[in-house]
Coordinates of N, CA, C and O in Angstrom, one line a residue:
M28 N 111.6 115.0 133.4 CA 112.7 114.8 132.4 C 113.1 116.1 131.8 O 112.2 117.0 131.5
D29 N 114.4 116.3 131.7 CA 114.9 117.6 131.1 C 114.3 117.7 129.7 O 114.2 116.8 128.9
K30 N 113.9 119.0 129.3 CA 113.3 119.3 128.0 C 114.3 118.8 126.9 O 113.8 118.3 125.9
L31 N 115.6 119.0 127.0 CA 116.5 118.6 126.0 C 116.5 117.0 125.8 O 116.4 116.5 124.7
L32 N 116.5 116.3 126.9 CA 116.4 114.8 126.8 C 115.1 114.4 126.3 O 115.0 113.4 125.5
Q33 N 114.0 115.1 126.7 CA 112.7 114.8 126.2 C 112.6 114.9 124.7 O 112.1 114.0 124.0
T34 N 113.2 115.9 124.1 CA 113.3 116.1 122.7 C 114.1 115.0 122.1 O 113.8 114.4 121.0
K35 N 115.2 114.7 122.7 CA 116.2 113.7 122.2 C 115.5 112.3 122.1 O 115.7 111.6 121.1
Y36 N 114.7 112.0 123.1 CA 114.1 110.6 123.1 C 112.6 110.6 122.6 O 112.0 109.6 122.6
E37 N 112.1 111.8 122.2 CA 110.7 111.9 121.7 C 110.4 110.9 120.6 O 109.5 110.2 120.6
N38 N 111.3 110.9 119.6 CA 111.1 110.0 118.5 C 111.1 108.5 118.9 O 110.4 107.7 118.4
L39 N 112.1 108.2 119.8 CA 112.2 106.8 120.2 C 110.9 106.4 121.0 O 110.4 105.3 120.8
I40 N 110.4 107.3 121.9 CA 109.2 107.0 122.6 C 108.0 106.8 121.7 O 107.3 105.9 121.8
I41 N 107.9 107.7 120.8 CA 106.7 107.6 119.8 C 106.8 106.4 119.0 O 105.9 105.7 118.8
E42 N 108.1 106.0 118.6 CA 108.3 104.8 117.8 C 107.9 103.6 118.6 O 107.2 102.7 118.1
E43 N 108.3 103.5 119.9 CA 108.0 102.4 120.8 C 106.4 102.3 121.0 O 105.9 101.2 121.0
I44 N 105.8 103.5 121.1 CA 104.3 103.5 121.3 C 103.6 102.9 120.1 O 102.8 102.0 120.2
T45 N 104.0 103.4 118.9 CA 103.3 103.0 117.7 C 103.6 101.5 117.3 O 102.8 100.9 116.6
Q46 N 104.7 101.0 117.8 CA 105.0 99.6 117.5 C 104.4 98.6 118.5 O 104.4 97.4 118.3
N47 N 103.8 99.2 119.6 CA 103.2 98.3 120.6 C 101.9 97.7 120.1 O 101.1 98.4 119.4
E48 N 101.7 96.4 120.3 CA 100.6 95.7 119.7 C 99.2 96.2 120.2 O 98.2 96.2 119.5
R49 N 99.2 96.7 121.5 CA 98.0 97.2 122.0 C 97.6 98.6 121.6 O 96.5 99.0 121.7
Y50 N 98.6 99.3 121.0 CA 98.3 100.6 120.5 C 97.4 100.6 119.3 O 96.6 101.5 119.1
K51 N 97.5 99.6 118.5 CA 96.7 99.5 117.2 C 95.2 99.5 117.6 O 94.8 98.8 118.4
G52 N 94.5 100.5 117.0 CA 93.1 100.7 117.3 C 92.9 101.7 118.3 O 91.8 102.1 118.6
N53 N 94.0 102.2 118.9 CA 93.9 103.2 119.9 C 94.8 104.4 119.6 O 95.3 105.1 120.4
E54 N 94.9 104.7 118.3 CA 95.8 105.7 117.8 C 95.4 107.1 118.3 O 96.3 108.0 118.5
D55 N 94.1 107.3 118.7 CA 93.7 108.6 119.2 C 94.3 108.9 120.6 O 94.2 110.0 121.1
L56 N 94.9 107.9 121.2 CA 95.4 108.1 122.6 C 96.9 108.4 122.6 O 97.5 108.5 123.6
L57 N 97.5 108.6 121.4 CA 99.0 108.9 121.3 C 99.4 110.0 122.3 O 100.4 109.8 123.0
K58 N 98.8 111.1 122.2 CA 99.2 112.2 123.1 C 99.1 111.8 124.6 O 100.1 112.1 125.3
F59 N 98.1 111.1 125.0 CA 97.9 110.8 126.4 C 98.9 109.7 126.8 O 99.5 109.8 127.9
I60 N 99.2 108.8 125.9 CA 100.2 107.7 126.2 C 101.6 108.4 126.3 O 102.3 108.1 127.2
Y61 N 101.9 109.2 125.4 CA 103.2 109.9 125.4 C 103.4 110.7 126.7 O 104.4 110.6 127.3
E62 N 102.4 111.5 127.1 CA 102.4 112.2 128.3 C 102.6 111.3 129.5 O 103.4 111.6 130.5
D63 N 101.9 110.2 129.5 CA 102.1 109.2 130.6 C 103.5 108.7 130.7 O 104.1 108.5 131.8
V64 N 104.0 108.3 129.5 CA 105.4 107.8 129.4 C 106.4 108.8 130.0 O 107.3 108.5 130.8
V65 N 106.3 110.1 129.5 CA 107.2 111.1 130.0 C 107.1 111.3 131.5 O 108.1 111.4 132.2
A66 N 105.9 111.3 132.0 CA 105.7 111.5 133.5 C 106.3 110.3 134.2 O 107.0 110.5 135.3
R67 N 106.1 109.1 133.7 CA 106.7 107.9 134.4 C 108.2 107.8 134.3 O 108.9 107.4 135.2
L68 N 108.8 108.3 133.2 CA 110.2 108.3 133.1 C 110.9 109.3 134.1 O 112.0 109.0 134.5
G69 N 110.2 110.4 134.3 CA 110.8 111.4 135.3 C 112.1 111.8 134.8 O 112.4 112.1 133.6
N70 N 113.1 111.8 135.7 CA 114.5 112.2 135.4 C 115.4 111.1 135.3 O 116.6 111.2 135.3
I71 N 114.9 109.9 135.1 CA 115.7 108.7 135.1 C 116.7 108.7 133.9 O 117.8 108.2 134.0
L72 N 116.2 109.2 132.8 CA 117.1 109.2 131.6 C 118.3 110.1 131.7 O 119.2 110.0 130.9
D73 N 118.2 111.1 132.6 CA 119.3 112.0 132.8 C 120.6 111.2 133.3 O 121.7 111.6 133.1
N74 N 120.3 110.1 134.0 CA 121.4 109.3 134.6 C 121.9 108.1 133.9 O 122.8 107.5 134.2
I75 N 121.2 107.8 132.8 CA 121.5 106.6 132.0 C 122.3 107.0 130.8 O 121.8 107.8 130.0
T76 N 123.4 106.4 130.6 CA 124.2 106.8 129.4 C 124.2 105.7 128.3 O 124.4 106.0 127.1
D77 N 123.9 104.5 128.7 CA 123.9 103.3 127.7 C 122.6 103.4 126.9 O 121.5 103.2 127.5
E78 N 122.7 103.6 125.6 CA 121.5 103.7 124.8 C 120.7 102.4 124.8 O 119.5 102.4 124.7
T79 N 121.3 101.2 124.9 CA 120.6 100.0 125.0 C 119.7 99.9 126.2 O 118.5 99.5 126.1
V80 N 120.2 100.3 127.3 CA 119.5 100.4 128.6 C 118.3 101.4 128.5 O 117.2 101.1 128.9
V81 N 118.6 102.5 127.9 CA 117.6 103.5 127.7 C 116.4 103.0 126.9 O 115.3 103.1 127.2
K82 N 116.8 102.3 125.7 CA 115.7 101.8 124.9 C 114.9 100.7 125.6 O 113.7 100.7 125.5
S83 N 115.6 99.9 126.3 CA 114.9 98.8 127.0 C 114.0 99.4 128.1 O 112.8 98.9 128.3
Y84 N 114.5 100.4 128.8 CA 113.7 101.0 129.9 C 112.4 101.7 129.3 O 111.3 101.6 129.8
I85 N 112.7 102.5 128.2 CA 111.6 103.2 127.5 C 110.5 102.1 127.0 O 109.3 102.4 127.2
D86 N 111.0 101.0 126.5 CA 110.1 100.0 126.0 C 109.2 99.5 127.2 O 108.0 99.3 127.0
R87 N 109.7 99.2 128.3 CA 109.0 98.8 129.5 C 107.9 99.8 129.9 O 106.8 99.5 130.2
I88 N 108.4 101.0 130.0 CA 107.5 102.1 130.4 C 106.4 102.3 129.4 O 105.2 102.5 129.8
V89 N 106.7 102.2 128.1 CA 105.7 102.4 127.1 C 104.6 101.3 127.2 O 103.4 101.6 127.1
K90 N 105.0 100.0 127.4 CA 104.1 98.9 127.6 C 103.1 99.2 128.7 O 101.9 99.1 128.6
L91 N 103.7 99.7 129.9 CA 102.9 100.0 131.0 C 101.9 101.2 130.7 O 100.7 101.1 131.1
S92 N 102.4 102.2 130.1 CA 101.6 103.4 129.8 C 100.5 103.1 128.8 O 99.4 103.6 129.0
V93 N 100.8 102.3 127.8 CA 99.7 101.9 126.9 C 98.6 101.2 127.6 O 97.4 101.5 127.4
I94 N 99.0 100.2 128.4 CA 98.0 99.4 129.1 C 97.1 100.3 130.0 O 95.9 100.2 130.0
T95 N 97.8 101.1 130.8 CA 97.0 101.9 131.8 C 96.2 103.0 131.1 O 95.1 103.2 131.5
T96 N 96.7 103.6 130.1 CA 95.9 104.6 129.4 C 94.7 104.0 128.7 O 93.6 104.6 128.8
I97 N 94.9 102.9 128.1 CA 93.7 102.2 127.4 C 92.7 101.8 128.5 O 91.5 101.9 128.3
K98 N 93.2 101.3 129.6 CA 92.3 100.9 130.7 C 91.5 102.1 131.2 O 90.3 102.0 131.5
K99 N 92.2 103.2 131.4 CA 91.5 104.4 131.9 C 90.4 104.8 131.0 O 89.3 105.2 131.4
R100 N 90.7 104.8 129.7 CA 89.7 105.2 128.7 C 88.5 104.2 128.7 O 87.4 104.6 128.7
S101 N 88.8 102.9 128.8 CA 87.7 102.0 128.7 C 86.8 102.1 130.0 O 85.6 101.9 129.9
I102 N 87.4 102.4 131.1 CA 86.6 102.6 132.3 C 85.7 103.8 132.2 O 84.6 103.8 132.5
L103 N 86.3 104.9 131.6 CA 85.5 106.1 131.4 C 84.4 105.9 130.4 O 83.3 106.4 130.5
L104 N 84.7 105.1 129.4 CA 83.7 104.9 128.3 C 82.6 103.9 128.8 O 81.5 103.9 128.2
S105 N 82.9 103.0 129.7 CA 82.0 102.0 130.1 C 80.9 102.5 131.0 O 79.8 102.0 131.0
A106 N 81.1 103.6 131.7 CA 80.1 104.2 132.6 C 79.4 105.3 131.8 O 80.0 106.3 131.5
P107 N 78.1 105.2 131.5 CA 77.4 106.2 130.8 C 77.4 107.5 131.7 O 77.2 107.4 132.9
L108 N 77.5 108.6 131.0 CA 77.5 109.9 131.8 C 76.2 110.1 132.5 O 76.2 110.6 133.6
D109 N 75.1 109.7 131.9 CA 73.8 110.0 132.6 C 73.7 109.2 133.9 O 73.2 109.7 134.9
S110 N 74.2 107.9 133.9 CA 74.1 107.1 135.1 C 75.0 107.6 136.2 O 74.6 107.6 137.4
V111 N 76.1 108.2 135.8 CA 77.0 108.8 136.8 C 76.4 110.0 137.5 O 76.4 110.1 138.7
T112 N 75.8 110.9 136.7 CA 75.2 112.0 137.3 C 74.0 111.7 138.1 O 73.7 112.3 139.1
E113 N 73.2 110.7 137.6 CA 72.0 110.3 138.4 C 72.4 109.7 139.7 O 71.7 110.0 140.7
K114 N 73.4 108.9 139.7 CA 73.8 108.3 141.0 C 74.3 109.3 142.0 O 74.1 109.2 143.2
S115 N 75.0 110.3 141.5 CA 75.5 111.4 142.4 C 74.4 112.2 143.0 O 74.5 112.7 144.1
K116 N 73.3 112.3 142.3 CA 72.1 113.0 142.8 C 71.2 112.2 143.7 O 70.4 112.7 144.4
A117 N 71.3 110.9 143.6 CA 70.4 110.0 144.3 C 70.6 110.1 145.8 O 71.7 110.4 146.3
D118 N 69.5 109.9 146.5 CA 69.6 109.9 148.0 C 69.8 108.5 148.5 O 69.0 107.6 148.4
Y119 N 71.0 108.3 149.1 CA 71.4 106.9 149.5 C 71.1 106.7 151.0 O 71.4 105.7 151.6
S120 N 70.4 107.6 151.7 CA 70.2 107.5 153.1 C 69.5 106.3 153.5 O 69.7 105.7 154.5
N121 N 68.5 105.9 152.7 CA 67.7 104.7 153.0 C 68.5 103.4 152.8 O 68.2 102.4 153.4
Y122 N 69.5 103.4 151.9 CA 70.3 102.2 151.7 C 71.1 101.8 152.9 O 71.4 100.6 153.1
Y123 N 71.6 102.8 153.6 CA 72.4 102.5 154.7 C 71.7 101.7 155.8 O 72.4 100.9 156.6
N124 N 70.4 101.9 156.0 CA 69.7 101.1 157.0 C 69.7 99.6 156.7 O 69.7 98.8 157.7
V125 N 69.8 99.2 155.5 CA 69.8 97.8 155.1 C 71.0 97.1 155.6 O 71.0 96.0 156.0
F126 N 72.1 97.9 155.7 CA 73.4 97.3 156.1 C 73.7 97.4 157.6 O 74.9 97.2 158.0
N127 N 72.8 97.8 158.4 CA 73.0 97.9 159.8 C 73.2 96.5 160.3 O 72.3 95.6 160.0
Y128 N 74.2 96.2 161.0 CA 74.5 94.9 161.5 C 74.7 95.0 163.0 O 75.6 95.7 163.5
T129 N 74.0 94.3 163.7 CA 74.2 94.2 165.2 C 74.4 92.7 165.5 O 73.5 91.9 165.2
P130 N 75.5 92.4 166.0 CA 75.8 90.9 166.3 C 74.8 90.5 167.4 O 74.5 91.2 168.4
S131 N 74.2 89.3 167.2 CA 73.3 88.8 168.2 C 74.1 87.9 169.1 O 74.9 87.1 168.8
G132 N 73.8 88.1 170.4 CA 74.5 87.3 171.4 C 75.9 87.7 171.6 O 76.3 88.8 171.9
K133 N 76.8 86.7 171.4 CA 78.2 86.8 171.7 C 78.9 87.7 170.6 O 78.6 87.6 169.4
S134 N 79.8 88.5 171.1 CA 80.6 89.4 170.2 C 81.9 88.7 169.8 O 82.5 89.0 168.8
N135 N 82.3 87.7 170.6 CA 83.6 87.0 170.3 C 83.2 85.6 169.8 O 82.3 85.0 170.3
I136 N 84.0 85.1 168.9 CA 83.8 83.8 168.4 C 84.6 82.9 169.3 O 85.8 83.1 169.5
N137 N 83.9 81.8 169.8 CA 84.6 80.8 170.6 C 85.0 79.7 169.7 O 84.2 79.0 169.1
L138 N 86.3 79.5 169.5 CA 86.9 78.5 168.7 C 87.2 77.3 169.6 O 87.5 77.4 170.8
D139 N 87.1 76.1 169.1 CA 87.5 74.9 169.8 C 88.9 75.1 170.3 O 89.9 75.4 169.6
S140 N 89.1 74.9 171.6 CA 90.4 75.2 172.2 C 91.5 74.2 171.7 O 92.7 74.6 171.6
S141 N 91.1 73.0 171.2 CA 92.1 72.1 170.7 C 92.7 72.7 169.3 O 93.8 72.5 169.0
L142 N 91.8 73.3 168.6 CA 92.2 73.9 167.3 C 93.1 75.1 167.5 O 94.1 75.3 166.8
T143 N 92.7 76.0 168.5 CA 93.6 77.1 168.8 C 95.0 76.7 169.3 O 96.0 77.3 169.0
E144 N 95.0 75.6 170.1 CA 96.3 75.1 170.6 C 97.1 74.6 169.4 O 98.3 74.7 169.4
K145 N 96.4 73.9 168.5 CA 97.1 73.4 167.3 C 97.7 74.5 166.5 O 98.8 74.5 166.0
L146 N 96.9 75.6 166.3 CA 97.4 76.8 165.6 C 98.6 77.4 166.3 O 99.6 77.7 165.6
K147 N 98.6 77.5 167.6 CA 99.7 78.0 168.3 C 100.9 77.1 168.2 O 102.0 77.6 168.0
S148 N 100.8 75.8 168.2 CA 101.9 74.9 168.1 C 102.5 75.0 166.7 O 103.7 75.0 166.5
E149 N 101.6 75.0 165.7 CA 102.0 75.1 164.3 C 102.7 76.4 164.0 O 103.7 76.5 163.3
L150 N 102.2 77.5 164.6 CA 102.8 78.8 164.5 C 104.2 78.8 165.1 O 105.2 79.3 164.5
Q151 N 104.4 78.1 166.2 CA 105.7 78.0 166.8 C 106.7 77.2 166.0 O 107.8 77.6 165.8
V152 N 106.2 76.1 165.4 CA 107.0 75.3 164.5 C 107.5 76.2 163.3 O 108.6 76.2 162.9
L153 N 106.5 76.9 162.7 CA 106.8 77.8 161.6 C 107.9 78.9 162.0 O 108.8 79.1 161.3
A154 N 107.7 79.4 163.2 CA 108.6 80.4 163.7 C 110.0 79.8 164.0 O 111.0 80.5 163.7
D155 N 110.1 78.6 164.4 CA 111.3 77.9 164.6 C 112.1 77.6 163.3 O 113.3 77.7 163.2
Q156 N 111.3 77.3 162.3 CA 111.9 76.9 161.0 C 112.4 78.2 160.3 O 113.4 78.1 159.6
Y157 N 111.7 79.3 160.4 CA 112.0 80.5 159.8 C 112.1 81.7 160.7 O 111.2 82.6 160.7
P158 N 113.1 81.7 161.6 CA 113.1 82.8 162.6 C 113.2 84.2 162.0 O 112.8 85.2 162.6
Q159 N 113.9 84.3 160.9 CA 114.1 85.6 160.3 C 112.7 86.2 159.8 O 112.6 87.4 159.7
K160 N 111.7 85.4 159.7 CA 110.4 85.9 159.2 C 109.5 86.5 160.4 O 108.5 87.1 160.1
E161 N 109.9 86.2 161.6 CA 109.2 86.7 162.8 C 107.7 86.5 162.8 O 106.9 87.4 162.9
Y162 N 107.3 85.3 162.5 CA 105.9 85.0 162.4 C 105.1 85.3 163.7 O 104.0 85.7 163.6
I163 N 105.7 85.0 164.8 CA 104.9 85.2 166.1 C 104.7 86.7 166.3 O 103.6 87.1 166.6
K164 N 105.8 87.5 166.1 CA 105.6 88.9 166.2 C 104.6 89.5 165.2 O 103.8 90.3 165.5
L165 N 104.7 89.0 164.0 CA 103.7 89.3 162.9 C 102.3 89.0 163.3 O 101.4 89.8 163.2
Y166 N 102.1 87.8 163.9 CA 100.8 87.4 164.3 C 100.3 88.3 165.4 O 99.1 88.8 165.4
N167 N 101.1 88.6 166.4 CA 100.7 89.5 167.5 C 100.4 90.9 167.0 O 99.4 91.5 167.4
L168 N 101.2 91.4 166.1 CA 101.0 92.8 165.6 C 99.6 92.9 164.8 O 98.9 93.8 165.0
R169 N 99.3 91.8 164.0 CA 98.2 91.9 163.2 C 96.9 91.5 163.9 O 95.9 92.2 163.8
Y170 N 96.9 90.3 164.5 CA 95.7 89.8 165.1 C 95.4 90.1 166.5 O 94.3 90.0 167.0
I171 N 96.4 90.4 167.3 CA 96.2 90.7 168.7 C 96.2 92.2 168.8 O 95.2 92.8 169.4
E172 N 97.2 92.9 168.3 CA 97.2 94.4 168.4 C 96.4 95.1 167.3 O 96.3 96.3 167.4
K173 N 96.0 94.4 166.3 CA 95.1 94.9 165.2 C 95.8 96.1 164.5 O 95.2 97.1 164.2
K174 N 97.1 95.9 164.2 CA 97.9 97.0 163.5 C 97.7 96.9 162.0 O 97.4 95.8 161.5
S175 N 97.9 98.0 161.3 CA 97.7 98.0 159.9 C 99.0 97.5 159.2 O 100.0 97.3 159.8
L176 N 98.8 97.1 157.9 CA 99.9 96.6 157.2 C 101.1 97.5 157.1 O 102.2 97.1 157.3
E177 N 100.8 98.8 157.0 CA 101.9 99.8 157.0 C 102.6 99.9 158.3 O 103.9 99.9 158.3
T178 N 101.9 99.8 159.4 CA 102.6 99.8 160.7 C 103.4 98.6 160.9 O 104.5 98.6 161.4
I179 N 102.8 97.4 160.5 CA 103.5 96.2 160.7 C 104.8 96.2 159.9 O 105.9 95.8 160.4
S180 N 104.8 96.7 158.6 CA 106.0 96.7 157.8 C 107.0 97.6 158.4 O 108.2 97.3 158.4
D181 N 106.6 98.7 159.0 CA 107.5 99.6 159.7 C 108.2 99.0 160.9 O 109.4 99.1 161.1
E182 N 107.3 98.3 161.7 CA 107.9 97.7 162.9 C 108.8 96.5 162.6 O 109.7 96.3 163.4
L183 N 108.5 95.8 161.6 CA 109.3 94.6 161.2 C 110.5 95.0 160.3 O 111.3 94.2 160.0
N184 N 110.4 96.2 159.9 CA 111.5 96.8 158.9 C 111.5 96.0 157.7 O 112.6 95.6 157.2
I185 N 110.4 95.7 157.1 CA 110.2 95.0 155.8 C 109.3 95.8 154.9 O 108.5 96.7 155.4
S186 N 109.2 95.5 153.6 CA 108.3 96.1 152.7 C 106.9 95.7 153.0 O 106.7 94.6 153.6
Q187 N 105.9 96.4 152.6 CA 104.5 96.1 152.8 C 104.2 94.8 152.0 O 103.4 94.0 152.5
S188 N 104.8 94.6 150.9 CA 104.5 93.4 150.1 C 105.0 92.2 150.8 O 104.4 91.1 150.8
Q189 N 106.2 92.3 151.5 CA 106.7 91.2 152.2 C 105.8 90.9 153.4 O 105.6 89.7 153.7
A190 N 105.4 91.9 154.1 CA 104.5 91.7 155.2 C 103.2 91.1 154.8 O 102.7 90.1 155.4
A191 N 102.6 91.5 153.7 CA 101.4 90.9 153.1 C 101.6 89.5 152.8 O 100.7 88.6 153.0
E192 N 102.7 89.1 152.2 CA 103.0 87.8 151.8 C 103.1 86.9 153.1 O 102.6 85.8 153.1
R193 N 103.8 87.4 154.1 CA 103.9 86.6 155.3 C 102.5 86.4 156.0 O 102.2 85.4 156.6
L194 N 101.7 87.5 156.0 CA 100.3 87.4 156.5 C 99.5 86.3 155.7 O 98.7 85.6 156.3
Y195 N 99.7 86.3 154.4 CA 99.0 85.3 153.6 C 99.4 83.9 154.0 O 98.6 83.0 154.1
E196 N 100.7 83.7 154.3 CA 101.2 82.4 154.8 C 100.6 82.0 156.1 O 100.2 80.9 156.3
L197 N 100.4 83.0 157.0 CA 99.7 82.7 158.3 C 98.3 82.4 158.1 O 97.7 81.5 158.7
T198 N 97.6 83.1 157.2 CA 96.2 82.8 156.9 C 96.1 81.4 156.3 O 95.1 80.7 156.6
A199 N 97.0 81.0 155.4 CA 96.9 79.7 154.8 C 97.1 78.6 155.9 O 96.4 77.6 155.9
L200 N 98.0 78.9 156.9 CA 98.2 78.0 158.0 C 96.9 77.8 158.8 O 96.5 76.7 159.1
A201 N 96.3 78.9 159.1 CA 95.0 78.9 159.9 C 93.9 78.2 159.1 O 93.2 77.4 159.7
K202 N 93.8 78.4 157.8 CA 92.8 77.8 157.0 C 93.0 76.3 157.0 O 92.1 75.5 157.0
R203 N 94.3 75.9 156.9 CA 94.6 74.4 156.9 C 94.2 73.8 158.2 O 93.6 72.7 158.2
I204 N 94.5 74.5 159.3 CA 94.2 73.9 160.6 C 92.7 73.9 160.9 O 92.1 72.9 161.4
F205 N 92.0 75.0 160.5 CA 90.6 75.1 160.9 C 89.7 74.5 159.7 O 88.5 74.7 159.8
G206 N 90.3 73.9 158.8 CA 89.5 73.3 157.7 C 88.7 74.3 156.9 O 87.5 74.1 156.6
N207 N 89.4 75.4 156.5 CA 88.7 76.5 155.7 C 87.6 77.1 156.4 O 86.8 77.8 155.7
E208 N 87.4 77.0 157.7 CA 86.3 77.6 158.4 C 86.6 79.1 158.7 O 85.8 79.9 158.9
V209 N 87.9 79.4 158.8 CA 88.4 80.7 159.1 C 88.9 81.4 157.8 O 89.7 80.8 157.1
S210 N 88.5 82.6 157.5 CA 89.0 83.2 156.3 C 89.4 84.6 156.6 O 89.1 85.2 157.6

């Protein structure tokens, strides 16, 4: 944010912070909350001319900054400094042996073929109902080709949150078909 604009809105930002209900009892964090607000605002206020919109936007950013700054502090305060330094010095090499996992026997899970056929037919029905969601392509990218969420969103030209939501829908379908045996 431009220094001139920062000065112009400094009083408004501080006023919004002090009026926030979560701020009470955390007055010692004013400087940190203010810095977080300014960082989150970036240069957006350079482009907004309507004072009502500016106030509303600052109010939202202040709420977010107050919450995150208080959370950060509580996380730092909840972990005693001695335990953090002791853990960093500890030798964890023995702990990793406990988590060695070697699958016994088969490496692939054999599912009942009638259930997999039912999954395929339900997936096709879903794909026919919502062709724009590309469920079959999504299924192939994630479960056959083992692609990451980022890669899937790029290939389907959708946001990662949309890809995750669609994957959740596919998981719900599989759970319904397999009777919650697959997670």
